[in-house]
Short mmCIF file of C-alpha atoms in Angstrom, two decimals:
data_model
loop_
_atom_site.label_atom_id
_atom_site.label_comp_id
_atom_site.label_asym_id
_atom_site.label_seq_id
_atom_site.Cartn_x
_atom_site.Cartn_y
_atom_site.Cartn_z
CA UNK F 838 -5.58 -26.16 -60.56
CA UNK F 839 -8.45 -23.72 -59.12
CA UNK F 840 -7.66 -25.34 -55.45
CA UNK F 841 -4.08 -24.64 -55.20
CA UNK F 842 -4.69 -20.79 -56.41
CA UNK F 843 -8.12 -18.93 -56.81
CA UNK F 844 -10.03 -21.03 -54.20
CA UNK F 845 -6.99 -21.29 -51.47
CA UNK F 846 -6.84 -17.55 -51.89
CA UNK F 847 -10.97 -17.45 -51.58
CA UNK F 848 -11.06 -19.52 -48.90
CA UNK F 849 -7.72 -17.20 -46.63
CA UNK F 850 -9.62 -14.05 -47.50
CA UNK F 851 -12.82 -15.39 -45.57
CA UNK F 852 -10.63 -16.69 -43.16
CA UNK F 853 -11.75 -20.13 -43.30
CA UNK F 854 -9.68 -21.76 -40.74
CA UNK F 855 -8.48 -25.24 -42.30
CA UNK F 856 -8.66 -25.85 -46.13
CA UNK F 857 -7.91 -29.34 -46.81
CA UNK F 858 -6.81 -30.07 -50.67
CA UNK F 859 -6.58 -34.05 -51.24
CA UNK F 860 -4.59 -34.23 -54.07
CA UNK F 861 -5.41 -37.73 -56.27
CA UNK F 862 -2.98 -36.95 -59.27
CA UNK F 863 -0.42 -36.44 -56.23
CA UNK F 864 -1.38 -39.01 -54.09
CA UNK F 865 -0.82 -36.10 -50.96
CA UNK F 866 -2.73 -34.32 -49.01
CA UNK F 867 -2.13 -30.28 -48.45
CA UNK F 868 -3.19 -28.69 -45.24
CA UNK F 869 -3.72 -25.06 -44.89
CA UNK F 870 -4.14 -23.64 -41.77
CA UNK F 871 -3.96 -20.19 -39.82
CA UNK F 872 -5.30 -17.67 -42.43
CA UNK F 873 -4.03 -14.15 -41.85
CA UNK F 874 -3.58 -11.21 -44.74
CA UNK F 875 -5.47 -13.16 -47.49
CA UNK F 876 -3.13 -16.33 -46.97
CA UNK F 877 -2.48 -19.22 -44.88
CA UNK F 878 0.70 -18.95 -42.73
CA UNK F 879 0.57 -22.89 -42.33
CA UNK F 880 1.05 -25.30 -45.28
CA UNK F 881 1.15 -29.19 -44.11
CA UNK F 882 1.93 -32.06 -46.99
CA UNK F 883 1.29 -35.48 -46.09
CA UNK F 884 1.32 -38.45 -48.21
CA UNK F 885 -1.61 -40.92 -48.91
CA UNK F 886 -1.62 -43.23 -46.06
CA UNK F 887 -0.64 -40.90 -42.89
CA UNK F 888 -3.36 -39.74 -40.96
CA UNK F 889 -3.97 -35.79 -41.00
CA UNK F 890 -4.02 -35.01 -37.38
CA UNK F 891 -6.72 -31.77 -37.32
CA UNK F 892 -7.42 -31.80 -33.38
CA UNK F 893 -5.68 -28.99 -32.92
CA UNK F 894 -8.03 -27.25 -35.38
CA UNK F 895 -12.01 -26.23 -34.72
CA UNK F 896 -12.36 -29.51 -37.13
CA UNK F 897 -11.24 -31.52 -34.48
CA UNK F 898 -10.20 -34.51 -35.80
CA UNK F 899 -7.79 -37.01 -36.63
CA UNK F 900 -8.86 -37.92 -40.38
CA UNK F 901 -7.81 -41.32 -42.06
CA UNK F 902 -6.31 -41.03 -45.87
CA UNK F 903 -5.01 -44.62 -46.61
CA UNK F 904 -8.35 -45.66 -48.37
CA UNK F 905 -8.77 -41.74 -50.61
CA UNK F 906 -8.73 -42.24 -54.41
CA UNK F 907 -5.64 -42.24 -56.60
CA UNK F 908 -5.16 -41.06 -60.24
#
């Protein structure tokens, strides 16, 4: 899948500071955070249902997954 490899790699070379993957087919969500040398030095899995807690990001927020899409 292009968002686990050539666009997470994209995205830590332009040092885009959170890339957020939610993940149907896996019912998770993937957090990458703190992008240094072309890669993130932070990689956060939570399931479906817990909330992704991003206020300690620029995004800022606390984001709600119970009601994302499953496969």
């Amino acid at each position: 899948m292009n968002d686990y490899g050539p666009k997470k790699a994209a995205y830590a070379r332009a040092e885009v500071p959170v890339h957020l993957i939610a993940d149907p087919y896996t019912v998770r969500c993937r957090v990458f955070t703190h992008p240094q040398d072309g890669d993130y030095k932070s990689d956060l899995t939570l399931a479906y249902g817990e909330p992704v807690d991003l206020t300690g990001t620029v995004v800022g927020i606390t984001l709600a997954t119970e009601d994302f899409p499953r496969d």
